[in-house]
JSON list of N, CA and C in Angstrom, two decimals:
[
{"chain": "K", "resi": 3, "resn": "UNK", "atom": "N", "xyz": [-6.56, -11.10, 51.16]},
{"chain": "K", "resi": 3, "resn": "UNK", "atom": "CA", "xyz": [-6.21, -10.35, 49.97]},
{"chain": "K", "resi": 3, "resn": "UNK", "atom": "C", "xyz": [-6.59, -11.16, 48.75]},
{"chain": "K", "resi": 4, "resn": "UNK", "atom": "N", "xyz": [-6.94, -10.49, 47.68]},
{"chain": "K", "resi": 4, "resn": "UNK", "atom": "CA", "xyz": [-7.39, -11.18, 46.48]},
{"chain": "K", "resi": 4, "resn": "UNK", "atom": "C", "xyz": [-6.34, -11.12, 45.38]},
{"chain": "K", "resi": 5, "resn": "UNK", "atom": "N", "xyz": [-6.36, -12.10, 44.50]},
{"chain": "K", "resi": 5, "resn": "UNK", "atom": "CA", "xyz": [-5.43, -12.12, 43.38]},
{"chain": "K", "resi": 5, "resn": "UNK", "atom": "C", "xyz": [-6.02, -11.44, 42.15]},
{"chain": "K", "resi": 6, "resn": "UNK", "atom": "N", "xyz": [-7.27, -10.99, 42.25]},
{"chain": "K", "resi": 6, "resn": "UNK", "atom": "CA", "xyz": [-7.92, -10.37, 41.09]},
{"chain": "K", "resi": 6, "resn": "UNK", "atom": "C", "xyz": [-7.32, -8.99, 40.86]},
{"chain": "K", "resi": 7, "resn": "UNK", "atom": "N", "xyz": [-6.89, -8.70, 39.61]},
{"chain": "K", "resi": 7, "resn": "UNK", "atom": "CA", "xyz": [-6.34, -7.37, 39.35]},
{"chain": "K", "resi": 7, "resn": "UNK", "atom": "C", "xyz": [-7.43, -6.30, 39.38]},
{"chain": "K", "resi": 8, "resn": "UNK", "atom": "N", "xyz": [-7.04, -5.09, 39.73]},
{"chain": "K", "resi": 8, "resn": "UNK", "atom": "CA", "xyz": [-7.99, -3.98, 39.74]},
{"chain": "K", "resi": 8, "resn": "UNK", "atom": "C", "xyz": [-8.30, -3.51, 38.34]},
{"chain": "K", "resi": 9, "resn": "UNK", "atom": "N", "xyz": [-7.30, -3.57, 37.45]},
{"chain": "K", "resi": 9, "resn": "UNK", "atom": "CA", "xyz": [-7.50, -3.12, 36.08]},
{"chain": "K", "resi": 9, "resn": "UNK", "atom": "C", "xyz": [-7.37, -4.31, 35.13]},
{"chain": "K", "resi": 10, "resn": "UNK", "atom": "N", "xyz": [-8.08, -4.20, 34.01]},
{"chain": "K", "resi": 10, "resn": "UNK", "atom": "CA", "xyz": [-8.12, -5.29, 33.04]},
{"chain": "K", "resi": 10, "resn": "UNK", "atom": "C", "xyz": [-7.81, -4.76, 31.64]},
{"chain": "K", "resi": 11, "resn": "UNK", "atom": "N", "xyz": [-7.09, -5.58, 30.86]},
{"chain": "K", "resi": 11, "resn": "UNK", "atom": "CA", "xyz": [-6.87, -5.27, 29.46]},
{"chain": "K", "resi": 11, "resn": "UNK", "atom": "C", "xyz": [-8.17, -5.54, 28.71]},
{"chain": "K", "resi": 12, "resn": "UNK", "atom": "N", "xyz": [-8.21, -5.21, 27.42]},
{"chain": "K", "resi": 12, "resn": "UNK", "atom": "CA", "xyz": [-9.40, -5.48, 26.62]},
{"chain": "K", "resi": 12, "resn": "UNK", "atom": "C", "xyz": [-9.76, -6.96, 26.66]},
{"chain": "K", "resi": 13, "resn": "UNK", "atom": "N", "xyz": [-8.79, -7.83, 26.42]},
{"chain": "K", "resi": 13, "resn": "UNK", "atom": "CA", "xyz": [-9.05, -9.27, 26.44]},
{"chain": "K", "resi": 13, "resn": "UNK", "atom": "C", "xyz": [-9.51, -9.76, 27.79]},
{"chain": "K", "resi": 14, "resn": "UNK", "atom": "N", "xyz": [-8.89, -9.26, 28.85]},
{"chain": "K", "resi": 14, "resn": "UNK", "atom": "CA", "xyz": [-9.27, -9.65, 30.20]},
{"chain": "K", "resi": 14, "resn": "UNK", "atom": "C", "xyz": [-10.67, -9.16, 30.54]},
{"chain": "K", "resi": 15, "resn": "UNK", "atom": "N", "xyz": [-10.97, -7.92, 30.13]},
{"chain": "K", "resi": 15, "resn": "UNK", "atom": "CA", "xyz": [-12.30, -7.35, 30.40]},
{"chain": "K", "resi": 15, "resn": "UNK", "atom": "C", "xyz": [-13.37, -8.15, 29.66]},
{"chain": "K", "resi": 16, "resn": "UNK", "atom": "N", "xyz": [-13.10, -8.48, 28.40]},
{"chain": "K", "resi": 16, "resn": "UNK", "atom": "CA", "xyz": [-14.06, -9.27, 27.62]},
{"chain": "K", "resi": 16, "resn": "UNK", "atom": "C", "xyz": [-14.27, -10.65, 28.26]},
{"chain": "K", "resi": 17, "resn": "UNK", "atom": "N", "xyz": [-13.18, -11.28, 28.65]},
{"chain": "K", "resi": 17, "resn": "UNK", "atom": "CA", "xyz": [-13.26, -12.59, 29.29]},
{"chain": "K", "resi": 17, "resn": "UNK", "atom": "C", "xyz": [-14.01, -12.50, 30.63]},
{"chain": "K", "resi": 18, "resn": "UNK", "atom": "N", "xyz": [-13.80, -11.43, 31.36]},
{"chain": "K", "resi": 18, "resn": "UNK", "atom": "CA", "xyz": [-14.44, -11.22, 32.65]},
{"chain": "K", "resi": 18, "resn": "UNK", "atom": "C", "xyz": [-15.96, -11.25, 32.53]},
{"chain": "K", "resi": 19, "resn": "UNK", "atom": "N", "xyz": [-16.49, -10.67, 31.44]},
{"chain": "K", "resi": 19, "resn": "UNK", "atom": "CA", "xyz": [-17.94, -10.66, 31.28]},
{"chain": "K", "resi": 19, "resn": "UNK", "atom": "C", "xyz": [-18.44, -11.73, 30.31]},
{"chain": "K", "resi": 20, "resn": "UNK", "atom": "N", "xyz": [-17.52, -12.55, 29.80]},
{"chain": "K", "resi": 20, "resn": "UNK", "atom": "CA", "xyz": [-17.93, -13.70, 29.00]},
{"chain": "K", "resi": 20, "resn": "UNK", "atom": "C", "xyz": [-18.27, -13.41, 27.56]},
{"chain": "K", "resi": 21, "resn": "UNK", "atom": "N", "xyz": [-17.60, -12.42, 26.97]},
{"chain": "K", "resi": 21, "resn": "UNK", "atom": "CA", "xyz": [-17.83, -12.11, 25.55]},
{"chain": "K", "resi": 21, "resn": "UNK", "atom": "C", "xyz": [-16.48, -12.04, 24.85]},
{"chain": "K", "resi": 22, "resn": "UNK", "atom": "N", "xyz": [-16.52, -11.98, 23.53]},
{"chain": "K", "resi": 22, "resn": "UNK", "atom": "CA", "xyz": [-15.28, -11.84, 22.76]},
{"chain": "K", "resi": 22, "resn": "UNK", "atom": "C", "xyz": [-14.81, -10.39, 22.82]},
{"chain": "K", "resi": 23, "resn": "UNK", "atom": "N", "xyz": [-13.52, -10.15, 22.53]},
{"chain": "K", "resi": 23, "resn": "UNK", "atom": "CA", "xyz": [-13.05, -8.76, 22.47]},
{"chain": "K", "resi": 23, "resn": "UNK", "atom": "C", "xyz": [-13.83, -7.92, 21.45]},
{"chain": "K", "resi": 24, "resn": "UNK", "atom": "N", "xyz": [-14.21, -8.52, 20.33]},
{"chain": "K", "resi": 24, "resn": "UNK", "atom": "CA", "xyz": [-14.99, -7.78, 19.33]},
{"chain": "K", "resi": 24, "resn": "UNK", "atom": "C", "xyz": [-16.34, -7.35, 19.90]},
{"chain": "K", "resi": 25, "resn": "UNK", "atom": "N", "xyz": [-16.99, -8.24, 20.63]},
{"chain": "K", "resi": 25, "resn": "UNK", "atom": "CA", "xyz": [-18.28, -7.89, 21.24]},
{"chain": "K", "resi": 25, "resn": "UNK", "atom": "C", "xyz": [-18.08, -6.83, 22.31]},
{"chain": "K", "resi": 26, "resn": "UNK", "atom": "N", "xyz": [-17.01, -6.93, 23.09]},
{"chain": "K", "resi": 26, "resn": "UNK", "atom": "CA", "xyz": [-16.73, -5.91, 24.11]},
{"chain": "K", "resi": 26, "resn": "UNK", "atom": "C", "xyz": [-16.57, -4.55, 23.44]},
{"chain": "K", "resi": 27, "resn": "UNK", "atom": "N", "xyz": [-15.83, -4.48, 22.33]},
{"chain": "K", "resi": 27, "resn": "UNK", "atom": "CA", "xyz": [-15.66, -3.21, 21.60]},
{"chain": "K", "resi": 27, "resn": "UNK", "atom": "C", "xyz": [-17.01, -2.68, 21.12]},
{"chain": "K", "resi": 28, "resn": "UNK", "atom": "N", "xyz": [-17.83, -3.58, 20.59]},
{"chain": "K", "resi": 28, "resn": "UNK", "atom": "CA", "xyz": [-19.16, -3.20, 20.11]},
{"chain": "K", "resi": 28, "resn": "UNK", "atom": "C", "xyz": [-20.00, -2.63, 21.27]},
{"chain": "K", "resi": 29, "resn": "UNK", "atom": "N", "xyz": [-20.00, -3.33, 22.39]},
{"chain": "K", "resi": 29, "resn": "UNK", "atom": "CA", "xyz": [-20.73, -2.87, 23.56]},
{"chain": "K", "resi": 29, "resn": "UNK", "atom": "C", "xyz": [-20.18, -1.54, 24.07]},
{"chain": "K", "resi": 30, "resn": "UNK", "atom": "N", "xyz": [-18.85, -1.36, 23.97]},
{"chain": "K", "resi": 30, "resn": "UNK", "atom": "CA", "xyz": [-18.24, -0.09, 24.38]},
{"chain": "K", "resi": 30, "resn": "UNK", "atom": "C", "xyz": [-18.79, 1.04, 23.51]},
{"chain": "K", "resi": 31, "resn": "UNK", "atom": "N", "xyz": [-18.87, 0.81, 22.21]},
{"chain": "K", "resi": 31, "resn": "UNK", "atom": "CA", "xyz": [-19.40, 1.81, 21.30]},
{"chain": "K", "resi": 31, "resn": "UNK", "atom": "C", "xyz": [-20.84, 2.16, 21.58]},
{"chain": "K", "resi": 32, "resn": "UNK", "atom": "N", "xyz": [-21.61, 1.21, 22.10]},
{"chain": "K", "resi": 32, "resn": "UNK", "atom": "CA", "xyz": [-23.01, 1.44, 22.43]},
{"chain": "K", "resi": 32, "resn": "UNK", "atom": "C", "xyz": [-23.20, 1.97, 23.86]},
{"chain": "K", "resi": 33, "resn": "UNK", "atom": "N", "xyz": [-22.10, 2.08, 24.60]},
{"chain": "K", "resi": 33, "resn": "UNK", "atom": "CA", "xyz": [-22.19, 2.58, 25.97]},
{"chain": "K", "resi": 33, "resn": "UNK", "atom": "C", "xyz": [-22.63, 1.54, 26.98]},
{"chain": "K", "resi": 34, "resn": "UNK", "atom": "N", "xyz": [-22.61, 0.27, 26.60]},
{"chain": "K", "resi": 34, "resn": "UNK", "atom": "CA", "xyz": [-23.03, -0.78, 27.54]},
{"chain": "K", "resi": 34, "resn": "UNK", "atom": "C", "xyz": [-21.96, -1.13, 28.55]},
{"chain": "K", "resi": 35, "resn": "UNK", "atom": "N", "xyz": [-20.72, -0.87, 28.22]},
{"chain": "K", "resi": 35, "resn": "UNK", "atom": "CA", "xyz": [-19.61, -1.04, 29.16]},
{"chain": "K", "resi": 35, "resn": "UNK", "atom": "C", "xyz": [-18.88, 0.30, 29.23]},
{"chain": "K", "resi": 36, "resn": "UNK", "atom": "N", "xyz": [-18.17, 0.57, 30.33]},
{"chain": "K", "resi": 36, "resn": "UNK", "atom": "CA", "xyz": [-17.55, 1.88, 30.50]},
{"chain": "K", "resi": 36, "resn": "UNK", "atom": "C", "xyz": [-16.34, 2.09, 29.59]},
{"chain": "K", "resi": 37, "resn": "UNK", "atom": "N", "xyz": [-15.93, 3.33, 29.53]},
{"chain": "K", "resi": 37, "resn": "UNK", "atom": "CA", "xyz": [-14.72, 3.69, 28.79]},
{"chain": "K", "resi": 37, "resn": "UNK", "atom": "C", "xyz": [-13.49, 3.23, 29.57]},
{"chain": "K", "resi": 38, "resn": "UNK", "atom": "N", "xyz": [-12.37, 3.05, 28.87]},
{"chain": "K", "resi": 38, "resn": "UNK", "atom": "CA", "xyz": [-11.14, 2.71, 29.59]},
{"chain": "K", "resi": 38, "resn": "UNK", "atom": "C", "xyz": [-10.67, 3.90, 30.43]},
{"chain": "K", "resi": 39, "resn": "UNK", "atom": "N", "xyz": [-9.73, 3.63, 31.31]},
{"chain": "K", "resi": 39, "resn": "UNK", "atom": "CA", "xyz": [-9.14, 4.70, 32.10]},
{"chain": "K", "resi": 39, "resn": "UNK", "atom": "C", "xyz": [-8.51, 5.72, 31.16]},
{"chain": "K", "resi": 40, "resn": "UNK", "atom": "N", "xyz": [-8.61, 6.99, 31.47]},
{"chain": "K", "resi": 40, "resn": "UNK", "atom": "CA", "xyz": [-8.07, 8.03, 30.60]},
{"chain": "K", "resi": 40, "resn": "UNK", "atom": "C", "xyz": [-6.59, 7.79, 30.29]},
{"chain": "K", "resi": 41, "resn": "UNK", "atom": "N", "xyz": [-6.26, 7.85, 29.02]},
{"chain": "K", "resi": 41, "resn": "UNK", "atom": "CA", "xyz": [-4.87, 7.68, 28.60]},
{"chain": "K", "resi": 41, "resn": "UNK", "atom": "C", "xyz": [-4.37, 6.26, 28.61]},
{"chain": "K", "resi": 42, "resn": "UNK", "atom": "N", "xyz": [-5.27, 5.29, 28.79]},
{"chain": "K", "resi": 42, "resn": "UNK", "atom": "CA", "xyz": [-4.85, 3.89, 28.83]},
{"chain": "K", "resi": 42, "resn": "UNK", "atom": "C", "xyz": [-5.77, 3.04, 27.95]},
{"chain": "K", "resi": 43, "resn": "UNK", "atom": "N", "xyz": [-5.47, 1.78, 27.89]},
{"chain": "K", "resi": 43, "resn": "UNK", "atom": "CA", "xyz": [-6.35, 0.80, 27.27]},
{"chain": "K", "resi": 43, "resn": "UNK", "atom": "C", "xyz": [-6.72, -0.25, 28.32]},
{"chain": "K", "resi": 44, "resn": "UNK", "atom": "N", "xyz": [-6.96, 0.22, 29.53]},
{"chain": "K", "resi": 44, "resn": "UNK", "atom": "CA", "xyz": [-7.30, -0.66, 30.65]},
{"chain": "K", "resi": 44, "resn": "UNK", "atom": "C", "xyz": [-8.58, -0.17, 31.30]},
{"chain": "K", "resi": 45, "resn": "UNK", "atom": "N", "xyz": [-9.32, -1.12, 31.84]},
{"chain": "K", "resi": 45, "resn": "UNK", "atom": "CA", "xyz": [-10.60, -0.83, 32.49]},
{"chain": "K", "resi": 45, "resn": "UNK", "atom": "C", "xyz": [-10.52, -1.22, 33.96]},
{"chain": "K", "resi": 46, "resn": "UNK", "atom": "N", "xyz": [-11.19, -0.45, 34.80]},
{"chain": "K", "resi": 46, "resn": "UNK", "atom": "CA", "xyz": [-11.33, -0.83, 36.20]},
{"chain": "K", "resi": 46, "resn": "UNK", "atom": "C", "xyz": [-12.37, -1.93, 36.30]},
{"chain": "K", "resi": 47, "resn": "UNK", "atom": "N", "xyz": [-12.02, -3.01, 36.96]},
{"chain": "K", "resi": 47, "resn": "UNK", "atom": "CA", "xyz": [-12.96, -4.12, 37.15]},
{"chain": "K", "resi": 47, "resn": "UNK", "atom": "C", "xyz": [-14.25, -3.62, 37.80]},
{"chain": "K", "resi": 48, "resn": "UNK", "atom": "N", "xyz": [-14.10, -2.75, 38.81]},
{"chain": "K", "resi": 48, "resn": "UNK", "atom": "CA", "xyz": [-15.27, -2.24, 39.52]},
{"chain": "K", "resi": 48, "resn": "UNK", "atom": "C", "xyz": [-16.18, -1.41, 38.60]},
{"chain": "K", "resi": 49, "resn": "UNK", "atom": "N", "xyz": [-15.58, -0.65, 37.66]},
{"chain": "K", "resi": 49, "resn": "UNK", "atom": "CA", "xyz": [-16.39, 0.14, 36.73]},
{"chain": "K", "resi": 49, "resn": "UNK", "atom": "C", "xyz": [-17.24, -0.77, 35.84]},
{"chain": "K", "resi": 50, "resn": "UNK", "atom": "N", "xyz": [-16.64, -1.87, 35.39]},
{"chain": "K", "resi": 50, "resn": "UNK", "atom": "CA", "xyz": [-17.39, -2.82, 34.54]},
{"chain": "K", "resi": 50, "resn": "UNK", "atom": "C", "xyz": [-18.52, -3.45, 35.34]},
{"chain": "K", "resi": 51, "resn": "UNK", "atom": "N", "xyz": [-18.22, -3.90, 36.55]},
{"chain": "K", "resi": 51, "resn": "UNK", "atom": "CA", "xyz": [-19.25, -4.50, 37.40]},
{"chain": "K", "resi": 51, "resn": "UNK", "atom": "C", "xyz": [-20.38, -3.51, 37.66]},
{"chain": "K", "resi": 52, "resn": "UNK", "atom": "N", "xyz": [-20.02, -2.27, 38.00]},
{"chain": "K", "resi": 52, "resn": "UNK", "atom": "CA", "xyz": [-21.04, -1.25, 38.29]},
{"chain": "K", "resi": 52, "resn": "UNK", "atom": "C", "xyz": [-21.92, -0.97, 37.08]},
{"chain": "K", "resi": 53, "resn": "UNK", "atom": "N", "xyz": [-21.31, -0.84, 35.90]},
{"chain": "K", "resi": 53, "resn": "UNK", "atom": "CA", "xyz": [-22.09, -0.53, 34.70]},
{"chain": "K", "resi": 53, "resn": "UNK", "atom": "C", "xyz": [-23.04, -1.68, 34.37]},
{"chain": "K", "resi": 54, "resn": "UNK", "atom": "N", "xyz": [-22.57, -2.91, 34.46]},
{"chain": "K", "resi": 54, "resn": "UNK", "atom": "CA", "xyz": [-23.44, -4.05, 34.15]},
{"chain": "K", "resi": 54, "resn": "UNK", "atom": "C", "xyz": [-24.56, -4.18, 35.18]},
{"chain": "K", "resi": 55, "resn": "UNK", "atom": "N", "xyz": [-24.25, -3.93, 36.44]},
{"chain": "K", "resi": 55, "resn": "UNK", "atom": "CA", "xyz": [-25.29, -3.94, 37.47]},
{"chain": "K", "resi": 55, "resn": "UNK", "atom": "C", "xyz": [-26.31, -2.85, 37.22]},
{"chain": "K", "resi": 56, "resn": "UNK", "atom": "N", "xyz": [-25.84, -1.69, 36.83]},
{"chain": "K", "resi": 56, "resn": "UNK", "atom": "CA", "xyz": [-26.73, -0.57, 36.54]},
{"chain": "K", "resi": 56, "resn": "UNK", "atom": "C", "xyz": [-27.65, -0.93, 35.37]},
{"chain": "K", "resi": 57, "resn": "UNK", "atom": "N", "xyz": [-27.10, -1.49, 34.30]},
{"chain": "K", "resi": 57, "resn": "UNK", "atom": "CA", "xyz": [-27.90, -1.86, 33.13]},
{"chain": "K", "resi": 57, "resn": "UNK", "atom": "C", "xyz": [-28.92, -2.94, 33.48]},
{"chain": "K", "resi": 58, "resn": "UNK", "atom": "N", "xyz": [-28.55, -3.82, 34.44]},
{"chain": "K", "resi": 58, "resn": "UNK", "atom": "CA", "xyz": [-29.45, -4.90, 34.84]},
{"chain": "K", "resi": 58, "resn": "UNK", "atom": "C", "xyz": [-30.45, -4.44, 35.91]},
{"chain": "K", "resi": 59, "resn": "UNK", "atom": "N", "xyz": [-30.32, -3.19, 36.37]},
{"chain": "K", "resi": 59, "resn": "UNK", "atom": "CA", "xyz": [-31.23, -2.66, 37.38]},
{"chain": "K", "resi": 59, "resn": "UNK", "atom": "C", "xyz": [-30.89, -3.09, 38.79]},
{"chain": "K", "resi": 60, "resn": "UNK", "atom": "N", "xyz": [-29.67, -3.57, 39.00]},
{"chain": "K", "resi": 60, "resn": "UNK", "atom": "CA", "xyz": [-29.24, -3.96, 40.34]},
{"chain": "K", "resi": 60, "resn": "UNK", "atom": "C", "xyz": [-28.43, -2.84, 40.96]},
{"chain": "K", "resi": 61, "resn": "UNK", "atom": "N", "xyz": [-28.51, -2.73, 42.25]},
{"chain": "K", "resi": 61, "resn": "UNK", "atom": "CA", "xyz": [-27.72, -1.75, 42.98]},
{"chain": "K", "resi": 61, "resn": "UNK", "atom": "C", "xyz": [-26.32, -2.31, 43.18]},
{"chain": "K", "resi": 62, "resn": "UNK", "atom": "N", "xyz": [-25.29, -1.58, 42.77]},
{"chain": "K", "resi": 62, "resn": "UNK", "atom": "CA", "xyz": [-23.93, -2.09, 42.96]},
{"chain": "K", "resi": 62, "resn": "UNK", "atom": "C", "xyz": [-23.56, -2.17, 44.43]},
{"chain": "K", "resi": 63, "resn": "UNK", "atom": "N", "xyz": [-22.64, -3.09, 44.74]},
{"chain": "K", "resi": 63, "resn": "UNK", "atom": "CA", "xyz": [-22.15, -3.22, 46.10]},
{"chain": "K", "resi": 63, "resn": "UNK", "atom": "C", "xyz": [-21.38, -1.96, 46.46]},
{"chain": "K", "resi": 64, "resn": "UNK", "atom": "N", "xyz": [-21.42, -1.56, 47.73]},
{"chain": "K", "resi": 64, "resn": "UNK", "atom": "CA", "xyz": [-20.62, -0.41, 48.12]},
{"chain": "K", "resi": 64, "resn": "UNK", "atom": "C", "xyz": [-19.15, -0.69, 47.85]},
{"chain": "K", "resi": 65, "resn": "UNK", "atom": "N", "xyz": [-18.49, 0.27, 47.27]},
{"chain": "K", "resi": 65, "resn": "UNK", "atom": "CA", "xyz": [-17.08, 0.09, 46.91]},
{"chain": "K", "resi": 65, "resn": "UNK", "atom": "C", "xyz": [-16.20, 0.39, 48.11]},
{"chain": "K", "resi": 66, "resn": "UNK", "atom": "N", "xyz": [-15.05, -0.28, 48.17]},
{"chain": "K", "resi": 66, "resn": "UNK", "atom": "CA", "xyz": [-14.08, 0.09, 49.21]},
{"chain": "K", "resi": 66, "resn": "UNK", "atom": "C", "xyz": [-13.53, 1.48, 48.88]},
{"chain": "K", "resi": 67, "resn": "UNK", "atom": "N", "xyz": [-12.65, 1.97, 49.69]},
{"chain": "K", "resi": 67, "resn": "UNK", "atom": "CA", "xyz": [-12.06, 3.29, 49.44]},
{"chain": "K", "resi": 67, "resn": "UNK", "atom": "C", "xyz": [-11.61, 3.40, 47.99]},
{"chain": "K", "resi": 68, "resn": "UNK", "atom": "N", "xyz": [-11.87, 4.53, 47.39]},
{"chain": "K", "resi": 68, "resn": "UNK", "atom": "CA", "xyz": [-11.57, 4.73, 45.98]},
{"chain": "K", "resi": 68, "resn": "UNK", "atom": "C", "xyz": [-10.09, 4.51, 45.71]},
{"chain": "K", "resi": 69, "resn": "UNK", "atom": "N", "xyz": [-9.82, 3.83, 44.60]},
{"chain": "K", "resi": 69, "resn": "UNK", "atom": "CA", "xyz": [-8.44, 3.60, 44.21]},
{"chain": "K", "resi": 69, "resn": "UNK", "atom": "C", "xyz": [-7.86, 4.85, 43.59]},
{"chain": "K", "resi": 70, "resn": "UNK", "atom": "N", "xyz": [-6.57, 4.87, 43.43]},
{"chain": "K", "resi": 70, "resn": "UNK", "atom": "CA", "xyz": [-5.91, 6.01, 42.79]},
{"chain": "K", "resi": 70, "resn": "UNK", "atom": "C", "xyz": [-6.43, 6.19, 41.37]},
{"chain": "K", "resi": 71, "resn": "UNK", "atom": "N", "xyz": [-6.69, 5.08, 40.68]},
{"chain": "K", "resi": 71, "resn": "UNK", "atom": "CA", "xyz": [-7.21, 5.16, 39.31]},
{"chain": "K", "resi": 71, "resn": "UNK", "atom": "C", "xyz": [-8.60, 5.81, 39.30]},
{"chain": "K", "resi": 72, "resn": "UNK", "atom": "N", "xyz": [-9.44, 5.43, 40.24]},
{"chain": "K", "resi": 72, "resn": "UNK", "atom": "CA", "xyz": [-10.79, 5.99, 40.29]},
{"chain": "K", "resi": 72, "resn": "UNK", "atom": "C", "xyz": [-10.73, 7.48, 40.61]},
{"chain": "K", "resi": 73, "resn": "UNK", "atom": "N", "xyz": [-9.88, 7.85, 41.54]},
{"chain": "K", "resi": 73, "resn": "UNK", "atom": "CA", "xyz": [-9.74, 9.28, 41.87]},
{"chain": "K", "resi": 73, "resn": "UNK", "atom": "C", "xyz": [-9.22, 10.06, 40.67]},
{"chain": "K", "resi": 74, "resn": "UNK", "atom": "N", "xyz": [-8.28, 9.48, 39.94]},
{"chain": "K", "resi": 74, "resn": "UNK", "atom": "CA", "xyz": [-7.75, 10.15, 38.74]},
{"chain": "K", "resi": 74, "resn": "UNK", "atom": "C", "xyz": [-8.85, 10.31, 37.69]},
{"chain": "K", "resi": 75, "resn": "UNK", "atom": "N", "xyz": [-9.63, 9.25, 37.48]},
{"chain": "K", "resi": 75, "resn": "UNK", "atom": "CA", "xyz": [-10.71, 9.32, 36.50]},
{"chain": "K", "resi": 75, "resn": "UNK", "atom": "C", "xyz": [-11.72, 10.41, 36.89]},
{"chain": "K", "resi": 76, "resn": "UNK", "atom": "N", "xyz": [-12.10, 10.45, 38.15]},
{"chain": "K", "resi": 76, "resn": "UNK", "atom": "CA", "xyz": [-13.06, 11.45, 38.60]},
{"chain": "K", "resi": 76, "resn": "UNK", "atom": "C", "xyz": [-12.51, 12.86, 38.40]},
{"chain": "K", "resi": 77, "resn": "UNK", "atom": "N", "xyz": [-11.23, 13.06, 38.73]},
{"chain": "K", "resi": 77, "resn": "UNK", "atom": "CA", "xyz": [-10.63, 14.38, 38.56]},
{"chain": "K", "resi": 77, "resn": "UNK", "atom": "C", "xyz": [-10.60, 14.78, 37.09]},
{"chain": "K", "resi": 78, "resn": "UNK", "atom": "N", "xyz": [-10.20, 13.86, 36.21]},
{"chain": "K", "resi": 78, "resn": "UNK", "atom": "CA", "xyz": [-10.16, 14.16, 34.78]},
{"chain": "K", "resi": 78, "resn": "UNK", "atom": "C", "xyz": [-11.53, 14.44, 34.21]},
{"chain": "K", "resi": 79, "resn": "UNK", "atom": "N", "xyz": [-12.54, 13.70, 34.66]},
{"chain": "K", "resi": 79, "resn": "UNK", "atom": "CA", "xyz": [-13.90, 13.93, 34.19]},
{"chain": "K", "resi": 79, "resn": "UNK", "atom": "C", "xyz": [-14.40, 15.31, 34.63]},
{"chain": "K", "resi": 80, "resn": "UNK", "atom": "N", "xyz": [-14.08, 15.69, 35.86]},
{"chain": "K", "resi": 80, "resn": "UNK", "atom": "CA", "xyz": [-14.48, 17.03, 36.34]},
{"chain": "K", "resi": 80, "resn": "UNK", "atom": "C", "xyz": [-13.79, 18.11, 35.51]},
{"chain": "K", "resi": 81, "resn": "UNK", "atom": "N", "xyz": [-12.49, 17.94, 35.24]},
{"chain": "K", "resi": 81, "resn": "UNK", "atom": "CA", "xyz": [-11.75, 18.93, 34.46]},
{"chain": "K", "resi": 81, "resn": "UNK", "atom": "C", "xyz": [-12.29, 19.03, 33.04]},
{"chain": "K", "resi": 82, "resn": "UNK", "atom": "N", "xyz": [-12.64, 17.91, 32.44]},
{"chain": "K", "resi": 82, "resn": "UNK", "atom": "CA", "xyz": [-13.17, 17.90, 31.06]},
{"chain": "K", "resi": 82, "resn": "UNK", "atom": "C", "xyz": [-14.56, 18.49, 30.98]},
{"chain": "K", "resi": 83, "resn": "UNK", "atom": "N", "xyz": [-15.31, 18.44, 32.07]},
{"chain": "K", "resi": 83, "resn": "UNK", "atom": "CA", "xyz": [-16.68, 18.97, 32.08]},
{"chain": "K", "resi": 83, "resn": "UNK", "atom": "C", "xyz": [-16.69, 20.50, 32.15]},
{"chain": "K", "resi": 84, "resn": "UNK", "atom": "N", "xyz": [-15.57, 21.07, 32.58]},
{"chain": "K", "resi": 84, "resn": "UNK", "atom": "CA", "xyz": [-15.51, 22.53, 32.75]},
{"chain": "K", "resi": 84, "resn": "UNK", "atom": "C", "xyz": [-15.26, 23.23, 31.43]}
]
């Protein structure tokens, strides 16, 4: 089992990718990093990794079974698209 949290605050997310919170916000505005979970100010670690891998042209690692947060995000995105 790992001690790494599944979700990260703004400061934790910025630290995770090695930038300041201000740079993380800037990158968020440009779409370089994903949006936070709906209704929160937290990011899924896997979403950040996937987005950065995608921008770098790397194929992301297969994810383990979707977390409750990921399922919630997918459901909300589907509902908002309708």
